[in-house]
Amino acid sequence: MGNYLWNKLFLNWKGIKTYLIMKRLLIISNSIFAFGVFAALMLSGCRSGVKDGKKDADTLKVTGANASVYEDIRQAEKIFYTLPSPLESAMLIKSAGALFDDNLLNPIDNSRNYNTNRSMALNLGIYTTDLSFASLYDQTQLIINYMNAAKQMADGLGILDAISSEDIDQLEENIHNTEVIMDIVSQTYLNSNSYLEDNGQPAVAAMVLAGGWLEGLYISTQLVDMKDFNGNKLVGRIIDQKLSVDILIDLLSSSKGHPAIDELIGQVGQVKAVFDKITLKTTPVRPEYDQATNTTVLKSEVSADLTPEVFRELSETVAAIRSNLIK
Amino acid sequence: MKNSKTLLLLVVLFLTAGAAANGQCKSFAKKTCLPELGSYTHDGNYHATILSEGEEAELYKTFFSDMEYRMSVCSDENLPAVEFLVLDANRNVLYSSKDNNNSRTWDFRLQSSQQLRIVLKVPSGQNQGVPAQGCVSIMFGFRIKS
């Protein structure tokens, strides 16, 4: 009888102990599942250079012919804000007839100073723009140097397959072939951006884009010959950047709250304040199909009122910000 | 209790698979969209995302008067053909792929530089089941105006 009671008591105790262990395991496993759901929600919610969520309804008037199209355009799930790439910026400079000046490039030696995500991201953009600039002007040794500098920044950010040693070899083998070089530069930029966006690093991606754009604007403004200001093609391309500065602020704002991004928003805001002094007037855009070239021509005329004084202010503002980014 | 854990596990797997699928979008964009640019130089920017039937994406970009452009829009085979619209700053429609035989590319140039808005629409599916989902990518190539 005593044994029976003892066994019953022991079994009950075992049962109670087992129950308590199982209960604790249940709490732990539920916590792990809850954390997993939370992490998955956070991970799937990350989009770089892309703003999720619905936009506010437009308040602009829509003409009758487009009203049905407007009604049909729902609010977007994803929004991309895109800037001129380093390659495009460099091409715009060259097409405006500007000469090359290697004094304007960020010295390679500065790369030793860059050991934070902020400085590496900004200067990945900056060095890629310098590389693009050098590429279009057949600066063979500079091309190699700046590709290596960009690779160093990409490696520091963990983007290990952005610029491989094979890319460097291919670059060296085709050092006099501008088309191949442009392809390589474009591919490495794509690799960097896609890595950052697909790995949930929108703030870092935005800094790369911002660094590249600011460098392009810096180089352009420094290359303008003030004796040849009126009707200067390069000045026209600089005025065009007014159209991109709001896009850049929207891009950066999607990562607001990140200290480096908040600082950049303030800096780009200074550039915008100067651009706001320029008035751009555009006539309505009329698309016309050119059968000979199978291309649509978007026809419109634009006028702008940029004075030399405002230009100098823009140039100095950009130079000061750029100096801060490369130190 | 067991059913709710199974359900939670499925939700976790579903959501993390979505994030991993974004990595596949880069391969898709490079393999499918990039060759459509032909002789135009790709600008190096990356715009690709996962969209479901009935969803939309928008893109804002400045285009310059010195350049000629080609826009290439690609989507996963399991999605219906993506429509794209190009609008100016005043929301006037400048181009519709639907009105142009659901074209996937558009070549254009500008008399003066403009900021344009591109809307990508995945049409809603005909079936009642779970909407199909896949990569949608848009890429831009440029060359100096001839």
mmCIF file of C-alpha atoms in Angstrom, chain A residues 25-26 29-30 33-34 36-37 39-41 43-44 46-47 50 55 58 60-63 66 69-70 72-88 91-92 94-96 161 182-183 185-187 189-191 193-195 197-198 209 233 236-237 240-244 246-247 282-287 290 293-302, chain B residues 1 4-6 8-13 15-16 18-27 29-30 34 40-51 54-69 83 85-95 98 106-117 119-122 136 138-140 142-144:
data_model
loop_
_atom_site.group_PDB
_atom_site.id
_atom_site.type_symbol
_atom_site.label_atom_id
_atom_site.label_comp_id
_atom_site.label_asym_id
_atom_site.label_seq_id
_atom_site.Cartn_x
_atom_site.Cartn_y
_atom_site.Cartn_z
ATOM 1 C CA LEU A 25 8.764 24.420 -24.067
ATOM 2 C CA LEU A 26 5.417 25.527 -25.391
ATOM 3 C CA SER A 29 8.359 27.591 -29.104
ATOM 4 C CA ASN A 30 5.493 30.079 -29.276
ATOM 5 C CA PHE A 33 7.329 31.397 -33.816
ATOM 6 C CA ALA A 34 6.183 34.879 -32.847
ATOM 7 C CA GLY A 36 9.938 34.387 -36.667
ATOM 8 C CA VAL A 37 6.729 35.990 -37.879
ATOM 9 C CA ALA A 39 11.324 38.966 -38.414
ATOM 10 C CA ALA A 40 9.695 37.758 -41.606
ATOM 11 C CA LEU A 41 7.350 40.740 -41.603
ATOM 12 C CA LEU A 43 12.358 41.387 -43.809
ATOM 13 C CA SER A 44 9.625 41.339 -46.401
ATOM 14 C CA CYS A 46 12.304 46.162 -46.635
ATOM 15 C CA ARG A 47 12.644 47.744 -50.065
ATOM 16 C CA VAL A 50 11.549 51.992 -53.027
ATOM 17 C CA LYS A 55 0.585 57.392 -51.975
ATOM 18 C CA ASP A 58 -3.337 63.268 -56.276
ATOM 19 C CA LEU A 60 -3.732 67.824 -59.535
ATOM 20 C CA LYS A 61 -6.424 68.434 -62.092
ATOM 21 C CA VAL A 62 -6.570 65.860 -64.836
ATOM 22 C CA THR A 63 -7.694 66.846 -68.301
ATOM 23 C CA ASN A 66 -6.903 61.512 -69.369
ATOM 24 C CA VAL A 69 -6.730 56.816 -67.334
ATOM 25 C CA TYR A 70 -6.340 58.620 -64.028
ATOM 26 C CA ASP A 72 -7.670 53.557 -63.755
ATOM 27 C CA ILE A 73 -4.331 54.338 -62.101
ATOM 28 C CA ARG A 74 -4.576 52.896 -58.651
ATOM 29 C CA GLN A 75 -2.271 53.839 -55.864
ATOM 30 C CA ALA A 76 1.036 52.073 -56.371
ATOM 31 C CA GLU A 77 2.298 49.339 -54.101
ATOM 32 C CA LYS A 78 5.927 50.207 -54.877
ATOM 33 C CA ILE A 79 7.548 53.513 -55.799
ATOM 34 C CA PHE A 80 11.031 53.842 -57.306
ATOM 35 C CA TYR A 81 12.908 57.134 -57.165
ATOM 36 C CA THR A 82 15.739 57.097 -59.656
ATOM 37 C CA LEU A 83 18.607 59.497 -60.305
ATOM 38 C CA PRO A 84 20.967 59.917 -63.241
ATOM 39 C CA SER A 85 23.543 57.185 -62.804
ATOM 40 C CA PRO A 86 27.294 58.017 -62.680
ATOM 41 C CA LEU A 87 27.578 56.882 -66.284
ATOM 42 C CA GLU A 88 24.731 59.070 -67.452
ATOM 43 C CA MET A 91 27.929 61.262 -70.530
ATOM 44 C CA LEU A 92 25.983 64.503 -70.039
ATOM 45 C CA LYS A 94 31.032 64.990 -72.145
ATOM 46 C CA SER A 95 28.155 65.654 -74.532
ATOM 47 C CA ALA A 96 28.166 69.285 -73.365
ATOM 48 C CA ASP A 161 30.529 40.329 -56.039
ATOM 49 C CA MET A 182 31.028 51.501 -70.093
ATOM 50 C CA ASP A 183 29.404 48.055 -69.973
ATOM 51 C CA VAL A 185 31.031 50.190 -65.168
ATOM 52 C CA SER A 186 27.290 49.827 -65.707
ATOM 53 C CA GLN A 187 27.346 46.166 -64.601
ATOM 54 C CA TYR A 189 26.991 49.703 -60.501
ATOM 55 C CA LEU A 190 24.010 47.416 -61.097
ATOM 56 C CA ASN A 191 25.615 44.702 -58.970
ATOM 57 C CA ASN A 193 22.650 48.604 -56.193
ATOM 58 C CA SER A 194 20.876 45.293 -56.574
ATOM 59 C CA TYR A 195 22.853 43.718 -53.731
ATOM 60 C CA GLU A 197 18.321 46.648 -52.353
ATOM 61 C CA ASP A 198 17.836 42.878 -52.265
ATOM 62 C CA LEU A 209 23.077 57.098 -55.285
ATOM 63 C CA LYS A 233 25.517 73.785 -72.857
ATOM 64 C CA GLY A 236 21.901 73.878 -69.420
ATOM 65 C CA ARG A 237 22.634 70.351 -68.136
ATOM 66 C CA ASP A 240 18.260 70.187 -65.747
ATOM 67 C CA GLN A 241 19.443 68.727 -62.421
ATOM 68 C CA LYS A 242 16.794 70.889 -60.758
ATOM 69 C CA LEU A 243 14.384 68.190 -61.961
ATOM 70 C CA SER A 244 16.278 65.529 -60.034
ATOM 71 C CA ASP A 246 13.256 66.617 -55.499
ATOM 72 C CA ILE A 247 13.530 62.984 -56.571
ATOM 73 C CA THR A 282 8.038 74.327 -69.869
ATOM 74 C CA THR A 283 5.405 74.230 -72.592
ATOM 75 C CA PRO A 284 3.058 71.202 -72.620
ATOM 76 C CA VAL A 285 4.740 68.024 -73.807
ATOM 77 C CA ARG A 286 3.512 66.741 -77.196
ATOM 78 C CA PRO A 287 4.522 63.225 -78.193
ATOM 79 C CA ASP A 290 9.058 59.625 -85.924
ATOM 80 C CA THR A 293 13.681 56.223 -86.617
ATOM 81 C CA ASN A 294 10.805 54.285 -84.975
ATOM 82 C CA THR A 295 11.144 56.666 -82.045
ATOM 83 C CA THR A 296 8.777 58.958 -80.184
ATOM 84 C CA VAL A 297 9.881 62.563 -79.857
ATOM 85 C CA LEU A 298 8.572 64.388 -76.775
ATOM 86 C CA LYS A 299 8.336 67.966 -77.961
ATOM 87 C CA SER A 300 8.320 70.920 -75.622
ATOM 88 C CA GLU A 301 10.232 74.161 -75.090
ATOM 89 C CA VAL A 302 11.796 75.201 -71.823
ATOM 90 C CA MET B 1 -2.638 24.383 -30.909
ATOM 91 C CA SER B 4 -1.994 27.225 -35.244
ATOM 92 C CA LYS B 5 1.728 26.385 -35.077
ATOM 93 C CA THR B 6 1.569 24.855 -38.536
ATOM 94 C CA LEU B 8 2.398 30.241 -38.183
ATOM 95 C CA LEU B 9 5.219 28.182 -39.709
ATOM 96 C CA LEU B 10 3.642 28.465 -43.130
ATOM 97 C CA VAL B 11 3.298 32.238 -42.717
ATOM 98 C CA VAL B 12 6.982 32.559 -41.721
ATOM 99 C CA LEU B 13 8.108 30.446 -44.671
ATOM 100 C CA LEU B 15 7.107 35.751 -45.980
ATOM 101 C CA THR B 16 10.811 34.889 -45.883
ATOM 102 C CA GLY B 18 9.240 36.534 -50.595
ATOM 103 C CA ALA B 19 12.367 38.323 -49.391
ATOM 104 C CA ALA B 20 14.647 35.669 -50.894
ATOM 105 C CA ALA B 21 12.777 35.921 -54.209
ATOM 106 C CA ASN B 22 13.907 39.545 -54.504
ATOM 107 C CA GLY B 23 17.439 38.200 -54.958
ATOM 108 C CA GLN B 24 16.190 36.233 -57.956
ATOM 109 C CA CYS B 25 14.843 39.455 -59.477
ATOM 110 C CA LYS B 26 18.379 40.689 -60.130
ATOM 111 C CA SER B 27 19.178 37.559 -62.144
ATOM 112 C CA ALA B 29 16.479 41.575 -64.730
ATOM 113 C CA LYS B 30 19.988 40.908 -66.055
ATOM 114 C CA LEU B 34 19.021 43.820 -70.103
ATOM 115 C CA TYR B 40 21.601 51.391 -75.885
ATOM 116 C CA THR B 41 23.994 51.524 -72.911
ATOM 117 C CA HIS B 42 22.358 50.390 -69.690
ATOM 118 C CA ASP B 43 22.514 53.217 -67.149
ATOM 119 C CA GLY B 44 23.437 50.833 -64.311
ATOM 120 C CA ASN B 45 20.400 51.538 -62.145
ATOM 121 C CA TYR B 46 18.354 48.653 -60.724
ATOM 122 C CA HIS B 47 14.577 48.655 -60.610
ATOM 123 C CA ALA B 48 12.986 45.307 -59.988
ATOM 124 C CA THR B 49 10.440 44.070 -57.522
ATOM 125 C CA ILE B 50 7.955 41.301 -56.868
ATOM 126 C CA LEU B 51 4.414 42.210 -57.857
ATOM 127 C CA GLY B 54 -3.590 43.583 -59.828
ATOM 128 C CA GLU B 55 -0.628 45.448 -58.279
ATOM 129 C CA GLU B 56 1.200 48.508 -59.546
ATOM 130 C CA ALA B 57 4.595 50.151 -59.239
ATOM 131 C CA GLU B 58 5.649 53.703 -60.095
ATOM 132 C CA LEU B 59 8.966 55.200 -61.051
ATOM 133 C CA TYR B 60 10.076 58.843 -61.184
ATOM 134 C CA LYS B 61 13.017 59.777 -63.384
ATOM 135 C CA THR B 62 14.515 62.769 -65.174
ATOM 136 C CA PHE B 63 15.271 62.329 -68.875
ATOM 137 C CA PHE B 64 17.678 64.684 -70.636
ATOM 138 C CA SER B 65 17.445 66.382 -73.994
ATOM 139 C CA ASP B 66 20.956 65.324 -75.045
ATOM 140 C CA MET B 67 20.110 61.628 -74.952
ATOM 141 C CA GLU B 68 18.076 59.026 -76.756
ATOM 142 C CA TYR B 69 16.476 56.445 -74.480
ATOM 143 C CA GLU B 83 1.260 47.376 -69.025
ATOM 144 C CA LEU B 85 2.136 54.192 -68.934
ATOM 145 C CA VAL B 86 4.420 57.197 -69.237
ATOM 146 C CA LEU B 87 3.070 60.442 -67.841
ATOM 147 C CA ASP B 88 4.451 63.959 -67.666
ATOM 148 C CA ALA B 89 4.525 66.135 -64.550
ATOM 149 C CA ASN B 90 0.925 67.177 -65.221
ATOM 150 C CA ARG B 91 -0.272 63.555 -65.415
ATOM 151 C CA ASN B 92 -0.807 63.689 -69.163
ATOM 152 C CA VAL B 93 -0.300 60.284 -70.736
ATOM 153 C CA LEU B 94 2.544 60.416 -73.242
ATOM 154 C CA TYR B 95 2.698 56.702 -74.012
ATOM 155 C CA LYS B 98 -1.492 48.767 -74.111
ATOM 156 C CA TRP B 106 9.787 52.133 -75.952
ATOM 157 C CA ASP B 107 12.358 54.285 -77.752
ATOM 158 C CA PHE B 108 12.115 58.024 -77.236
ATOM 159 C CA ARG B 109 14.001 61.286 -77.134
ATOM 160 C CA LEU B 110 13.155 64.703 -75.750
ATOM 161 C CA GLN B 111 13.331 68.186 -77.135
ATOM 162 C CA SER B 112 13.818 69.483 -73.579
ATOM 163 C CA SER B 113 14.658 67.652 -70.358
ATOM 164 C CA GLN B 114 11.656 66.434 -68.380
ATOM 165 C CA GLN B 115 10.782 64.586 -65.225
ATOM 166 C CA LEU B 116 8.490 61.714 -66.185
ATOM 167 C CA ARG B 117 6.471 59.227 -64.188
ATOM 168 C CA VAL B 119 3.380 53.446 -64.003
ATOM 169 C CA LEU B 120 3.698 49.661 -64.236
ATOM 170 C CA LYS B 121 0.457 47.697 -63.935
ATOM 171 C CA VAL B 122 0.103 43.935 -63.595
ATOM 172 C CA VAL B 136 8.748 42.865 -62.685
ATOM 173 C CA ILE B 138 12.195 48.135 -65.738
ATOM 174 C CA MET B 139 15.533 49.137 -67.222
ATOM 175 C CA PHE B 140 16.754 52.174 -69.105
ATOM 176 C CA PHE B 142 20.732 55.641 -73.305
ATOM 177 C CA ARG B 143 22.963 56.907 -76.055
ATOM 178 C CA ILE B 144 24.020 60.349 -77.209
#
